[in-house]
Short mmCIF file of C-alpha atoms in Angstrom, two decimals:
data_model
loop_
_atom_site.label_atom_id
_atom_site.label_comp_id
_atom_site.label_asym_id
_atom_site.label_seq_id
_atom_site.Cartn_x
_atom_site.Cartn_y
_atom_site.Cartn_z
CA MET A 29 21.49 -69.92 -45.06
CA ALA A 30 21.21 -70.43 -48.82
CA THR A 31 21.93 -73.85 -50.24
CA PRO A 32 25.34 -73.96 -52.01
CA ILE A 33 25.12 -73.95 -55.77
CA ASN A 34 25.65 -77.22 -57.63
CA MET A 35 28.63 -76.48 -59.88
CA GLN A 36 28.10 -79.77 -61.70
CA ASN A 37 24.76 -78.59 -63.07
CA VAL A 38 26.00 -76.21 -65.78
CA ASN A 39 25.22 -75.71 -69.44
CA LEU A 40 25.54 -73.23 -72.28
CA ARG A 41 21.96 -71.98 -72.20
CA MET A 42 22.03 -69.51 -75.09
CA THR A 43 24.38 -68.21 -77.77
CA ALA A 44 22.73 -64.92 -78.65
CA GLY A 45 23.53 -62.99 -81.80
CA GLU A 46 20.71 -60.50 -81.19
CA ILE A 47 19.46 -58.67 -78.12
CA ARG A 48 15.99 -60.19 -78.44
CA GLN A 49 17.53 -63.65 -77.82
CA PHE A 50 18.80 -62.78 -74.34
CA PRO A 51 17.15 -65.14 -71.80
CA SER A 52 14.70 -63.52 -69.39
CA ASP A 53 15.10 -65.87 -66.41
CA PRO A 54 14.78 -63.98 -63.10
CA ILE A 55 18.26 -64.91 -61.87
CA PRO A 56 21.43 -62.84 -61.33
CA GLN A 57 23.98 -62.32 -64.11
CA ILE A 58 27.73 -61.71 -63.95
CA ALA A 59 29.19 -60.57 -67.26
CA LEU A 60 32.72 -61.34 -68.45
CA SER A 61 34.44 -58.68 -70.54
CA GLY A 62 37.86 -58.52 -72.16
CA ARG A 63 40.01 -58.70 -75.25
CA SER A 64 39.30 -61.56 -77.62
CA ASN A 65 42.43 -63.49 -76.59
CA VAL A 66 42.57 -62.58 -72.90
CA GLY A 67 41.43 -66.01 -71.68
CA LYS A 68 37.69 -65.73 -71.04
CA SER A 69 36.99 -69.26 -72.28
CA SER A 70 39.76 -70.67 -70.08
CA LEU A 71 38.37 -68.75 -67.11
CA ILE A 72 34.87 -70.12 -67.67
CA ASN A 73 36.11 -73.69 -68.01
CA THR A 74 38.23 -73.34 -64.85
CA LEU A 75 35.45 -71.80 -62.78
CA LEU A 76 32.96 -74.45 -63.87
CA GLY A 77 35.38 -77.36 -63.67
CA ARG A 78 34.98 -78.28 -67.33
CA LYS A 79 37.59 -78.79 -70.03
CA SER A 80 35.73 -77.56 -73.08
CA LEU A 81 32.33 -76.13 -72.14
CA ALA A 82 33.59 -72.80 -73.44
CA ARG A 83 35.53 -73.37 -76.63
CA VAL A 84 38.75 -71.47 -77.25
CA SER A 85 38.56 -70.03 -80.75
CA SER A 86 41.47 -70.52 -83.15
CA ALA A 87 40.56 -67.14 -84.64
CA PRO A 88 39.94 -64.63 -81.81
CA GLY A 89 36.98 -62.35 -82.49
CA LYS A 90 35.58 -64.60 -85.19
CA THR A 91 32.28 -65.26 -83.43
CA ILE A 92 30.38 -62.21 -82.23
CA THR A 93 27.77 -63.50 -79.78
CA VAL A 94 26.79 -63.15 -76.14
CA ASN A 95 27.01 -66.56 -74.49
CA PHE A 96 24.91 -67.32 -71.40
CA TYR A 97 26.28 -70.09 -69.17
CA GLU A 98 23.64 -71.22 -66.66
CA ILE A 99 24.79 -72.60 -63.32
CA ASP A 100 22.29 -74.71 -61.40
CA LYS A 101 19.46 -72.50 -62.70
CA LYS A 102 20.56 -69.90 -60.14
CA ILE A 103 22.99 -67.60 -61.97
CA PHE A 104 24.26 -66.80 -65.45
CA LEU A 105 27.89 -66.21 -66.37
CA VAL A 106 27.58 -64.03 -69.47
CA ASP A 107 30.49 -64.12 -71.90
CA LEU A 108 30.46 -60.85 -73.83
CA PRO A 109 32.08 -60.83 -77.30
CA GLY A 110 35.79 -60.10 -77.16
CA TYR A 111 37.09 -56.78 -78.37
CA GLY A 112 40.42 -55.56 -79.72
CA PHE A 113 40.62 -58.09 -82.54
CA ALA A 114 42.46 -56.90 -85.62
CA LYS A 115 41.59 -56.98 -89.31
CA ARG A 116 37.86 -57.50 -88.85
CA PRO A 117 35.31 -56.11 -91.33
CA LYS A 118 33.57 -52.89 -90.34
CA GLU A 119 30.22 -54.68 -90.17
CA ASP A 120 31.67 -57.03 -87.54
CA MET A 121 32.80 -54.09 -85.44
CA ILE A 122 29.33 -52.56 -85.71
CA LYS A 123 27.75 -55.84 -84.61
CA TRP A 124 30.13 -56.09 -81.64
CA SER A 125 29.32 -52.54 -80.57
CA THR A 126 25.57 -53.07 -80.99
CA LEU A 127 25.51 -56.32 -79.01
CA THR A 128 27.82 -55.20 -76.20
CA ASP A 129 26.34 -51.75 -75.79
CA GLY A 130 22.86 -53.25 -76.09
CA TYR A 131 23.60 -55.66 -73.24
CA PHE A 132 24.04 -52.66 -70.93
CA THR A 133 21.68 -50.06 -72.43
CA ASN A 134 18.94 -51.94 -74.30
CA ASN A 135 18.67 -55.04 -72.16
CA PRO A 136 15.22 -55.67 -70.62
CA ASN A 137 16.97 -57.69 -67.89
CA ILE A 138 19.64 -55.12 -67.00
CA ASP A 139 18.43 -55.09 -63.38
CA ARG A 140 19.65 -58.69 -63.11
CA VAL A 141 23.21 -57.82 -64.15
CA CYS A 142 25.05 -57.58 -60.84
CA ALA A 143 28.58 -56.81 -62.01
CA VAL A 144 31.21 -57.25 -64.70
CA ALA A 145 34.39 -59.27 -64.38
CA GLN A 146 36.85 -57.28 -66.50
CA LEU A 147 39.66 -59.53 -67.70
CA VAL A 148 43.10 -58.01 -68.30
CA ASP A 149 46.20 -59.82 -69.58
CA SER A 150 48.67 -59.51 -66.70
CA ARG A 151 51.58 -59.48 -69.16
CA ILE A 152 50.23 -56.41 -70.95
CA GLY A 153 48.19 -54.46 -68.42
CA LEU A 154 45.28 -52.22 -69.36
CA THR A 155 45.18 -51.61 -73.11
CA LYS A 156 43.35 -48.67 -74.67
CA ASP A 157 40.37 -50.95 -75.36
CA ASP A 158 40.42 -52.12 -71.72
CA ARG A 159 40.46 -48.52 -70.53
CA ASP A 160 37.59 -47.63 -72.83
CA MET A 161 35.59 -50.53 -71.38
CA VAL A 162 36.44 -49.67 -67.77
CA ASN A 163 35.48 -46.04 -68.28
CA TYR A 164 32.28 -47.13 -70.04
CA LEU A 165 31.35 -49.32 -67.06
CA LYS A 166 31.98 -46.42 -64.69
CA GLU A 167 29.90 -44.14 -66.91
CA VAL A 168 26.87 -46.44 -66.85
CA GLY A 169 27.34 -47.14 -63.12
CA MET A 170 28.06 -50.86 -63.49
CA PRO A 171 30.10 -52.46 -60.66
CA PHE A 172 33.16 -54.33 -61.87
CA PHE A 173 36.27 -56.13 -60.66
CA ILE A 174 39.52 -57.01 -62.42
CA ILE A 175 40.78 -60.52 -63.19
CA ALA A 176 44.46 -60.40 -64.18
CA THR A 177 44.88 -63.47 -66.39
CA LYS A 178 47.90 -65.59 -67.33
CA VAL A 179 49.94 -64.76 -64.23
CA ASP A 180 51.67 -68.13 -64.57
CA LYS A 181 53.55 -66.68 -67.54
CA LEU A 182 55.24 -64.06 -65.34
CA ASN A 183 58.22 -64.53 -63.05
CA VAL A 184 58.09 -63.21 -59.48
CA THR A 185 59.50 -59.78 -60.36
CA GLU A 186 57.28 -59.35 -63.43
CA ARG A 187 54.21 -60.38 -61.48
CA LYS A 188 54.92 -57.91 -58.68
CA LYS A 189 55.39 -55.11 -61.23
CA SER A 190 52.19 -56.09 -63.07
CA MET A 191 50.03 -56.13 -59.93
CA GLU A 192 51.46 -52.84 -58.69
CA ALA A 193 50.76 -51.22 -62.06
CA LEU A 194 47.12 -52.30 -61.89
CA GLN A 195 46.74 -51.27 -58.26
CA ASN A 196 48.11 -47.81 -59.05
CA ASP A 197 46.41 -47.33 -62.41
CA PRO A 198 44.65 -43.94 -62.61
CA ASP A 199 41.61 -45.46 -64.37
CA LEU A 200 40.98 -47.85 -61.46
CA ASP A 201 39.65 -46.71 -58.10
CA GLU A 202 41.70 -47.54 -55.01
CA ASP A 203 39.13 -50.07 -53.81
CA THR A 204 38.89 -51.95 -57.14
CA VAL A 205 39.17 -55.69 -56.52
CA ILE A 206 42.05 -57.18 -58.54
CA ILE A 207 42.42 -60.97 -58.65
CA PRO A 208 45.54 -62.67 -60.11
CA PHE A 209 44.38 -65.68 -62.13
CA SER A 210 45.93 -68.67 -63.86
CA ALA A 211 43.81 -71.28 -65.62
CA LEU A 212 46.87 -73.49 -65.96
CA LYS A 213 47.55 -73.59 -62.22
CA ASN A 214 43.95 -73.08 -61.07
CA GLU A 215 45.11 -70.01 -59.17
CA GLY A 216 42.49 -67.44 -58.26
CA ARG A 217 39.48 -69.70 -58.89
CA ASP A 218 38.21 -69.71 -55.31
CA GLU A 219 38.67 -65.95 -55.00
CA VAL A 220 36.79 -65.26 -58.25
CA LEU A 221 33.92 -67.50 -57.12
CA ARG A 222 33.88 -65.75 -53.73
CA VAL A 223 33.62 -62.31 -55.33
CA ILE A 224 30.93 -63.51 -57.77
CA GLY A 225 28.97 -64.89 -54.84
CA GLN A 226 29.38 -61.67 -52.89
CA LEU A 227 28.19 -59.51 -55.77
CA SER A 228 25.32 -61.75 -56.89
CA GLY A 229 24.02 -62.99 -53.57
CA VAL A 230 24.35 -66.59 -54.77
CA ARG A 231 26.30 -68.89 -52.49
CA MET A 232 29.01 -70.23 -54.79
CA SER A 233 30.79 -73.47 -53.82
CA LYS A 234 34.50 -74.01 -54.26
#
């Protein structure tokens, strides 16, 4: 049986603004995708048990980079640049598209990308940008699962309606894994780690 991963041994290995900067370590990668204010940084900090390893930007979409978080030299969590940000210059949008698309289509280490965690704001559901991303992932044959963030901001009725809407969404297959998540209440952390471990083959600890 594989030795459990040491979740204390984590660091931001690389902030890549160009494809050539992507690290080439022969370890699995799980990418995190979502809107620029969906809560990716909060998810990373919660999963890794850190308060500010991933910094929450005061201006969503301001920094367009691919951030590689290395865990115990056994797996990368890859934070893709957020999309859906408003009032950004055209050149920024081009850079986002080039980096994100390049991660999937021009990445020499694409065989190490096991799956994508697609984050969706549970209060909003799948936006057009989310749907575009989901359909893109299906098109390139990339496995993905859904993390419904900020469920603590919903009451019981709203949460039930939100989860049912995702489960019945026509752009999601019936067997798509959907995990309710709250960074504030630490809800969903163990389940996300379990799914990451299942998809990557790395034994994640709680």
